[in-house]
Coordinates of C-alpha atoms and ligand atoms in Angstrom, one line a residue:
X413 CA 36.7 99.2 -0.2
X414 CA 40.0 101.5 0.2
X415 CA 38.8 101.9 3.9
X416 CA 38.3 98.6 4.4
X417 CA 41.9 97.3 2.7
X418 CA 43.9 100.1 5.2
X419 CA 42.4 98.6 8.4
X420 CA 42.5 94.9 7.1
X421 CA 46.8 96.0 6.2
X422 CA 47.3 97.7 9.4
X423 CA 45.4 95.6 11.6
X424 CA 47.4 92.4 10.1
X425 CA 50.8 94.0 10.6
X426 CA 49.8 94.7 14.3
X427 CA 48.4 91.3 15.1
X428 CA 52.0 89.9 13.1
X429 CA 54.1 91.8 15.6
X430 CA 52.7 90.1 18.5
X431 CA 52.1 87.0 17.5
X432 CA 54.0 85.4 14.9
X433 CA 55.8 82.1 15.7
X434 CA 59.4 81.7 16.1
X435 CA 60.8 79.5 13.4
X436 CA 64.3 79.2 12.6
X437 CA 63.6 80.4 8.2
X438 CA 62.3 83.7 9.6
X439 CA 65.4 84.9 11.0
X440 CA 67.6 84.8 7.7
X441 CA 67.2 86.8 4.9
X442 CA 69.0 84.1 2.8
X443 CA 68.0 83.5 -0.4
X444 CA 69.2 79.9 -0.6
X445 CA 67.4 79.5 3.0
X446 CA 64.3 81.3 2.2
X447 CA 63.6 79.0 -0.9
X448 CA 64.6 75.9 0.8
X449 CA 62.5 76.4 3.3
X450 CA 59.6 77.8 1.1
X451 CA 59.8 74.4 -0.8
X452 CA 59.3 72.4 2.1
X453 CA 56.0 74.8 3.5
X454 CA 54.3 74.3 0.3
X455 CA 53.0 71.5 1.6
X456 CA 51.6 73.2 5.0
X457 CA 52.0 75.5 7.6
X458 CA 50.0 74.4 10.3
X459 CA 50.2 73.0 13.8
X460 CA 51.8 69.6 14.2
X461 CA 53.2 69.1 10.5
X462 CA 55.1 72.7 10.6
X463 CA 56.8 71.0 13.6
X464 CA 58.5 68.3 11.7
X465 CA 59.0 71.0 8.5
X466 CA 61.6 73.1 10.8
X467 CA 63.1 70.1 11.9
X468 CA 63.7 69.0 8.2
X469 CA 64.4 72.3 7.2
X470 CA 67.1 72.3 10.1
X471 CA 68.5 69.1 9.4
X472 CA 68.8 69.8 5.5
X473 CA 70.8 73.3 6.4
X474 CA 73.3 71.4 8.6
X475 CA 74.2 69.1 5.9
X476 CA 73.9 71.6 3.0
X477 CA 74.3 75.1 4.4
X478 CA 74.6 76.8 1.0
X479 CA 74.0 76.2 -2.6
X480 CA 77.7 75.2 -3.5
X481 CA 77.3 72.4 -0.9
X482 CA 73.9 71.3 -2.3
X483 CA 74.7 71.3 -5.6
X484 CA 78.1 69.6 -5.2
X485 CA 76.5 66.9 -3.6
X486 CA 74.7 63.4 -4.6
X487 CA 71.3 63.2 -5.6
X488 CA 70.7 60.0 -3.6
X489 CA 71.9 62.0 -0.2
X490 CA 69.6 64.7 -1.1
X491 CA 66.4 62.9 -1.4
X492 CA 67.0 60.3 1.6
X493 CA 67.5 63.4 4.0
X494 CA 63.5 64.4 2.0
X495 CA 62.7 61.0 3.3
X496 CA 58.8 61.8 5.0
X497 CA 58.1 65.0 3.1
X498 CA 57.2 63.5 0.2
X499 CA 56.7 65.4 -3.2
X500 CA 60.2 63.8 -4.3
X501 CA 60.3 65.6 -7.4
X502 CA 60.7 69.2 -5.4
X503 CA 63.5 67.5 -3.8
X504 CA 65.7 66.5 -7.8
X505 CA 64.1 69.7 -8.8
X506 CA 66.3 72.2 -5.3
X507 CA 69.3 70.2 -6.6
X508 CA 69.5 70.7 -10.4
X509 CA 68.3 74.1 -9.8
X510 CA 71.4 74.6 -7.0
X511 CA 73.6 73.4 -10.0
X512 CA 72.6 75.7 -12.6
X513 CA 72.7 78.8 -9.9
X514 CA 76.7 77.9 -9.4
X515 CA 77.0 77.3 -13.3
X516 CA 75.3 80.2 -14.9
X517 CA 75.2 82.7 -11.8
X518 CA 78.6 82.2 -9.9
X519 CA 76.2 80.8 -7.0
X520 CA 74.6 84.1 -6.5
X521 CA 70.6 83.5 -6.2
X522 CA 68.8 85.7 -9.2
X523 CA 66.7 88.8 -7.6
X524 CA 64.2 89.0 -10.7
X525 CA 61.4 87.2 -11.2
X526 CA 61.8 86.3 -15.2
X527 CA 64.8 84.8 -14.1
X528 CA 63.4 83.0 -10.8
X529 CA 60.6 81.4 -13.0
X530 CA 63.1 80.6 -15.7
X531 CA 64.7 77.6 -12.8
X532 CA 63.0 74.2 -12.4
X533 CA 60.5 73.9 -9.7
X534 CA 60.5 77.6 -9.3
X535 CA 57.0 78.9 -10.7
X536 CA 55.0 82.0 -9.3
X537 CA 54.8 81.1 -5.8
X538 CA 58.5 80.5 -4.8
X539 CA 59.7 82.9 -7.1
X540 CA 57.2 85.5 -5.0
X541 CA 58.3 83.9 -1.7
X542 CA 62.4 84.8 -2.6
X543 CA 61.7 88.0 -4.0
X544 CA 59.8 89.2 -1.3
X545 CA 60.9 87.4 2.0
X546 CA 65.0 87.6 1.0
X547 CA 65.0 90.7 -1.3
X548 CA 62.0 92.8 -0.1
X549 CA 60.0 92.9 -3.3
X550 CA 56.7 94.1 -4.0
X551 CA 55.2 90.5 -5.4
X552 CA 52.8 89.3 -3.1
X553 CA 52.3 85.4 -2.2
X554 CA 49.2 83.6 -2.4
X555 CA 49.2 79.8 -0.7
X556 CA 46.0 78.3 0.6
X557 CA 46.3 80.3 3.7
X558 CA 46.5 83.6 2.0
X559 CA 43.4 82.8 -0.5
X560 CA 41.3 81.8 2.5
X561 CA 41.9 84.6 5.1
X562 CA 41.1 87.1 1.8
X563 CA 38.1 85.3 0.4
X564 CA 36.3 85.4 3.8
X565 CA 37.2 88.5 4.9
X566 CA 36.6 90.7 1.4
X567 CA 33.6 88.3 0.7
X568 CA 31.1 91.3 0.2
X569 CA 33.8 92.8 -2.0
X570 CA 35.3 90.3 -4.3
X571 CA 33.6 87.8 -7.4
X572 CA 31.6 85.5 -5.3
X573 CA 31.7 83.3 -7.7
X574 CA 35.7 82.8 -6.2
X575 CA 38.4 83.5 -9.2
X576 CA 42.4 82.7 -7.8
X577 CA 43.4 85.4 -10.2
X578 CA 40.5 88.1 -8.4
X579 CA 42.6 87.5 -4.7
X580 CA 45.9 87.4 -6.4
X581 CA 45.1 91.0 -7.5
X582 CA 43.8 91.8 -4.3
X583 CA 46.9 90.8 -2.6
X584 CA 49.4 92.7 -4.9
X585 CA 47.2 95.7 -4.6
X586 CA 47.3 95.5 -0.6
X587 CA 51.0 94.5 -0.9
X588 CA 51.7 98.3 -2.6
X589 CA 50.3 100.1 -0.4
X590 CA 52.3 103.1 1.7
X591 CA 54.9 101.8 4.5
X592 CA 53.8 97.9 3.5
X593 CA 57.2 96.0 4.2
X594 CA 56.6 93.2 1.2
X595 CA 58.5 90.3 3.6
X596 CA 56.5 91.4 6.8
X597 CA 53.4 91.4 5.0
X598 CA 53.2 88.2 2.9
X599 CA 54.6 86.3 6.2
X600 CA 52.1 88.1 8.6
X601 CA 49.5 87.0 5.8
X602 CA 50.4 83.0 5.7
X603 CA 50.6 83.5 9.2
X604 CA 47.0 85.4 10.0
X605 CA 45.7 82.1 7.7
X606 CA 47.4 79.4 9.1
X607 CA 47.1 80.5 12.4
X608 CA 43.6 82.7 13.0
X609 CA 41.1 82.0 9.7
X610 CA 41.7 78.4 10.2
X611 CA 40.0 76.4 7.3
X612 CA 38.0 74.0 9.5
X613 CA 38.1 76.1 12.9
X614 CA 38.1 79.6 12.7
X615 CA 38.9 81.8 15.6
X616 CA 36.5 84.3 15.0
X617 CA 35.4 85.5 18.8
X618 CA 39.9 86.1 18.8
X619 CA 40.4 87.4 15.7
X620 CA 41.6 91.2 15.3
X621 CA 40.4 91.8 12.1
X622 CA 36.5 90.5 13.0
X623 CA 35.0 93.8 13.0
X624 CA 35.1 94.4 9.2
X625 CA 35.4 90.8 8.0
X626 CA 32.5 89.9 5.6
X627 CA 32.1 86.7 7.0
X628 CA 32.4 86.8 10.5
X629 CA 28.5 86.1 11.1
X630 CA 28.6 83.1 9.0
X631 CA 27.7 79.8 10.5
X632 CA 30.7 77.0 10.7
X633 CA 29.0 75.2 7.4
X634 CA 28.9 78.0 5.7
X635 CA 32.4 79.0 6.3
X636 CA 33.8 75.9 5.9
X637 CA 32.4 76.8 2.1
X638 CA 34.5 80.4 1.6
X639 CA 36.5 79.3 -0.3
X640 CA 34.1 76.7 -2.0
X641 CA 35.8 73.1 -2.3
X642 CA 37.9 71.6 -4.8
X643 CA 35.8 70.6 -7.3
X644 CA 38.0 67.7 -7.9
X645 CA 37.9 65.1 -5.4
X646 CA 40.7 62.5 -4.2
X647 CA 40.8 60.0 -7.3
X648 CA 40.5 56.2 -5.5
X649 CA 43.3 53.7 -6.4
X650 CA 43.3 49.8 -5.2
X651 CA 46.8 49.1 -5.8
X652 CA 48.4 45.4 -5.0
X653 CA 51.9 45.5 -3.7
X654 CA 54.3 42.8 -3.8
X655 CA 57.2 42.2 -1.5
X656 CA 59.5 39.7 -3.3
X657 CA 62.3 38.7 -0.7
X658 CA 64.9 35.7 -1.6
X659 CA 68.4 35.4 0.2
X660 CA 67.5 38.1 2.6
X661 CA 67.5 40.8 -0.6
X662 CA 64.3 42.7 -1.8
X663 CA 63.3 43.1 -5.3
X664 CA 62.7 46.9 -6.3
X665 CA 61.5 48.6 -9.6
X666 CA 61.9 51.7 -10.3
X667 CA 58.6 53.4 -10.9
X668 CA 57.6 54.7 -14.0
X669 CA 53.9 55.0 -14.1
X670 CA 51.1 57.2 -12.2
X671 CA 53.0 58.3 -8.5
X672 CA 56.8 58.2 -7.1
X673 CA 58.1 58.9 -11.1
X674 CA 61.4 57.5 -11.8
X675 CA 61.7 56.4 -8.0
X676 CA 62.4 52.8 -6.4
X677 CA 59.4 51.2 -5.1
X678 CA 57.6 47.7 -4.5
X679 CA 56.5 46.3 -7.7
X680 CA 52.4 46.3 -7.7
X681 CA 49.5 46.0 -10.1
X682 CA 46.9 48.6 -10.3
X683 CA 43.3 47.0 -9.5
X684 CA 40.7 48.7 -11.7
X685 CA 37.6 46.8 -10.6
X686 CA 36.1 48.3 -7.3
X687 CA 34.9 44.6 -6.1
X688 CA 36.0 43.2 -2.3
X689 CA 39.6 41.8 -2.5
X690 CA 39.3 37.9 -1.7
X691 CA 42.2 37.1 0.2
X692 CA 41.8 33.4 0.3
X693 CA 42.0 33.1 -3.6
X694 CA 45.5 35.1 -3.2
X695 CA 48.6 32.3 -4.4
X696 CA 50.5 34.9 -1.6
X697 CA 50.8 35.3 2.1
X698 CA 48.4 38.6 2.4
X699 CA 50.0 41.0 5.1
X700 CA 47.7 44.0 5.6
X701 CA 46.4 46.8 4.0
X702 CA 46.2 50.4 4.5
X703 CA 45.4 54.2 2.6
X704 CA 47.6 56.1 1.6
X705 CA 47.5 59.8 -0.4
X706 CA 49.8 60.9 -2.8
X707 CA 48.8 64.5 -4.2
X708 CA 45.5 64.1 -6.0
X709 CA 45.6 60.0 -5.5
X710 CA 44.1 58.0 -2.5
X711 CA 45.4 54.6 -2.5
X712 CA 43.8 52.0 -0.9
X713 CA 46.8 49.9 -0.7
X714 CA 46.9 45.5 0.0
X715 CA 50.6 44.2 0.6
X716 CA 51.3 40.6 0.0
X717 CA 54.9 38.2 0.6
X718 CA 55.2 36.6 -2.6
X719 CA 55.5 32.8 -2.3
X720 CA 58.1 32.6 -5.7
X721 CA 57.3 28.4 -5.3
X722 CA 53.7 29.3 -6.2
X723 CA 53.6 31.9 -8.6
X724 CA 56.9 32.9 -10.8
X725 CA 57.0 37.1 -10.7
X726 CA 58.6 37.4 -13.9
X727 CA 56.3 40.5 -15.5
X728 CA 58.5 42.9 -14.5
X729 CA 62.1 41.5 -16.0
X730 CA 59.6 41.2 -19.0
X731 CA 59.0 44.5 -19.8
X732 CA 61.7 47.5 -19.6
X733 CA 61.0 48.0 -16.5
X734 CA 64.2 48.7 -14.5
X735 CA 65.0 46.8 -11.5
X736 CA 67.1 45.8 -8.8
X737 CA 67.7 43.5 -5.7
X738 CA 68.6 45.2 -3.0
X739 CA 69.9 44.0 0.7
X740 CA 67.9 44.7 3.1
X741 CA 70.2 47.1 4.8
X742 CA 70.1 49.5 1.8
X743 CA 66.4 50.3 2.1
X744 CA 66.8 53.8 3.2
X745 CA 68.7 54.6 0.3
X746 CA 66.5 52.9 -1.9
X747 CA 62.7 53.2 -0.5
X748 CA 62.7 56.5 1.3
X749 CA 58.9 57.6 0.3
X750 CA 56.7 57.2 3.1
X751 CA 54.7 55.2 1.2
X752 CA 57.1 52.7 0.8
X753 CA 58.1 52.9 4.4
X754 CA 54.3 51.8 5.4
X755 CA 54.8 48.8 2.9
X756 CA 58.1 48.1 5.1
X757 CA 56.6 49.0 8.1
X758 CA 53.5 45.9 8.1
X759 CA 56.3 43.4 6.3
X760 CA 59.2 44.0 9.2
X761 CA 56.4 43.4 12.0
X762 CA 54.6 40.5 10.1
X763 CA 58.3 38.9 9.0
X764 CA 58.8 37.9 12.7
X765 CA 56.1 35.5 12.1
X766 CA 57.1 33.7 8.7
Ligands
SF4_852 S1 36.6 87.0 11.6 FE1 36.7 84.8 11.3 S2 36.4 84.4 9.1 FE2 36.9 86.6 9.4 S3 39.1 86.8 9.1 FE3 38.8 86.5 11.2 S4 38.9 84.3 11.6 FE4 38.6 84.6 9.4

C-alpha cells in the first residue's frame, strides 16, 4: 500500500504542474477569496458550469473585494449578485459570517479549524479548503471529485463496501506525507477528479496514474458504479405555480415551506396525487410547464395566470404567510432564484399574447 500511495502522490503532483487550469481563485492566497470562491465550487467544478462559477466569483470580488465591504453591505445586494447559483442560504450564510469576522476578529479570517467550524456555513469542507489552500495546513479536502478519483484508484485497498470516513482517512494520511504542499495537493486532487477520473467518462487510456489504479480494467458500467450511487434518489414534486398580476404588479410570498426558505417566490400548491394534470378543468389560463431541481427535490413544475374574476386567491392573506405586491420592474430584487426566473421566463413570452 505505502508503494502504491508515493507513486499515486508524486504522480498527482506531476500531472498538477502541467495541467492545471488557470482560474482567477488559484492565484490568491486570500483567505476571504479562497472561501468565497470555495462556496461557490461546492456546487461543481467541471466543464461548462466552472465557466460561469469564475465569472460569479469575479463579479462578486469587484463589488465586495474584502470582508469589511461584504459585511457592510445589504443582504438584498448580496444575494441578487448569487442570482443563478442557487443554494441561497450559502449566500445569507458568507454575509453574517463576514459580519461576525469584523465583530469578534477585527476582520482577520481565523487560521484554526475549531474556530472555522465554529462560523455559519463553514463545516469540515470549507474549513479544510481555507486552512489548506490560504494558510497551507495539513487538513485534506474531500468533494465528490476527491472521493471518486480515491475510491477507484485504491479500490483493491480500501472497504469495498465504500465508507466517506475510510477515503477521508486516506486522504489525510496522503496529505502528511514528506515534501506534500497541503494547497498543491488538495487542488491537484479536485483537479485529477474533475478533470481526468471523470464520473461518467473517464480518461483512462490518458490518465498518468493508470498503471497502478485498481480500476483501470473495469468496464464503463462498472465504473460508473465506484463509487456506488446515492442510495437516495431525486424525491418527485408536482408543484402548481400561480402568477397573480393586477395593475401591472405581481403578488409574491415569501416562502416558508420545503425549498427557497424565507425567500420571495410565486405562491403555489404542492400536488400530492401523481395523476395527469387536466388542464381544461383549470378556472386559470395554463402557461407551460417544466422541471426543475432544487438539492434533493425534482419539481415538475405547471405555471398558470390567475383569472382573479374566476377564482378569488385569498389563501394566502389567510394564513401568516407574508406577502407582497411588487412592480414588475423590481423582480430582480425580489425573484432572483433561477427557479423563479423560469416561472418569469414562460409568463414574459406567453404575456405578449394575453
Ligand atoms: S485509470 Fe481511469 S479510473 Fe483509474 S484513476 Fe485514472 S481515470 Fe480514474
Amino acid at each position: 500500500m505505502q508503494d502504491k500511495q508515493i507513486y499515486f502522490v508524486e504522480h498527482l503532483l506531476e500531472w498538477y504542474k502541467k495541467n492545471q487550469r488557470k482560474l482567477p481563485f488559484r492565484e490568491t492566497k486570500d483567505p476571504y477569496k479562497i472561501w468565497v470562491s470555495e462556496v461557490m465550487l461546492q456546487q461543481t467544478r467541471v466543464g461548462a458550469v466552472i465557466n460561469k462559477i469564475e465569472n460569479k466569483y469575479l463579479q462578486f470580488i469587484e463589488r465586495f473585494p474584502d470582508i469589511e465591504i461584504l459585511a457592510n453591505s445589504k443582504t438584498e445586494e448580496i444575494l441578487e449578485l448569487w442570482s443563478g447559483l442557487g443554494y441561497y442560504n450559502r449566500a445569507k450564510n458568507l454575509h453574517q459570517t463576514a459580519r461576525i469576522i469584523c465583530e469578534k476578529y477585527s476582520g482577520k479570517f481565523p487560521d484554526s479549524y475549531q474556530d472555522l467550524i465554529q462560523l455559519p456555513g463553514i463545516g469540515d469542507y470549507t474549513a479544510s479548503a481555507i486552512l489548506s489552500i490560504a494558510f497551507n495546513k495539513p487538513y485534506a479536502v474531500v468533494d465528490g471529485n476527491v472521493k471518486r478519483l480515491l475510491f477507484r484508484f485504491f479500490y483493491n485497498e480500501l472497504d469495498q463496501t465504500y465508507s466517506e470516513k475510510g477515503i477521508k482517512n486516506l486522504a489525510n494520511e496522503l496529505i502528511h506525507f514528506p515534501k506534500v504542499e497541503p494547497s498543491e495537493f488538495n487542488q491537484s486532487l479536485m483537479e485529477m477528479g474533475a478533470l481526468v477520473c471523470i464520473y461518467k467518462y473517464p480518461k483512462c487510456n490518458n490518465c498518468l496514474i493508470s498503471s497502478y489504479c485498481s480500476t483501470k480494467d473495469f468496464s464503463k458500467e462498472e465504473k460508473l458504479n465506484i463509487p456506488p450511487k446515492s442510495i437516495n434518489p431525486k424525491k418527485q414534486i408536482k408543484i402548481y405555480i400561480y402568477i397573480i398580476n393586477k395593475y401591472n404588479k405581481l403578488f409574491i410570498i415569501k416562502n416558508q415551506h420545503l425549498f427557497l426558505k424565507n425567500h420571495y417566490f410565486f405562491p403555489y400548491e404542492i400536488k400530492e396525487k401523481k395523476e395527469h394534470l387536466e388542464i381544461s378543468d383549470s378556472p386559470h389560463t395554463f402557461l407551460g410547464n417544466f422541471k426543475h431541481n432544487i438539492m434533493n427535490y425534482l419539481f415538475d413544475a405547471y405555471i398558470f395566470l390567475v383569472n382573479e374574476n374566476k377564482k378569488n386567491f385569498t389563501f394566502y392573506q389567510q394564513d401568516k404567510t407574508e406577502s407582497k405586491w411588487i412592480e414588475v420592474s423590481e423582480t430582480k430584487k425580489y425573484l432572483y432564484s433561477s427557479f423563479a426566473k423560469k416561472v418569469l421566463d414562460l409568463y414574459n413570452n406567453s404575456s405578449s399574447l394575453f
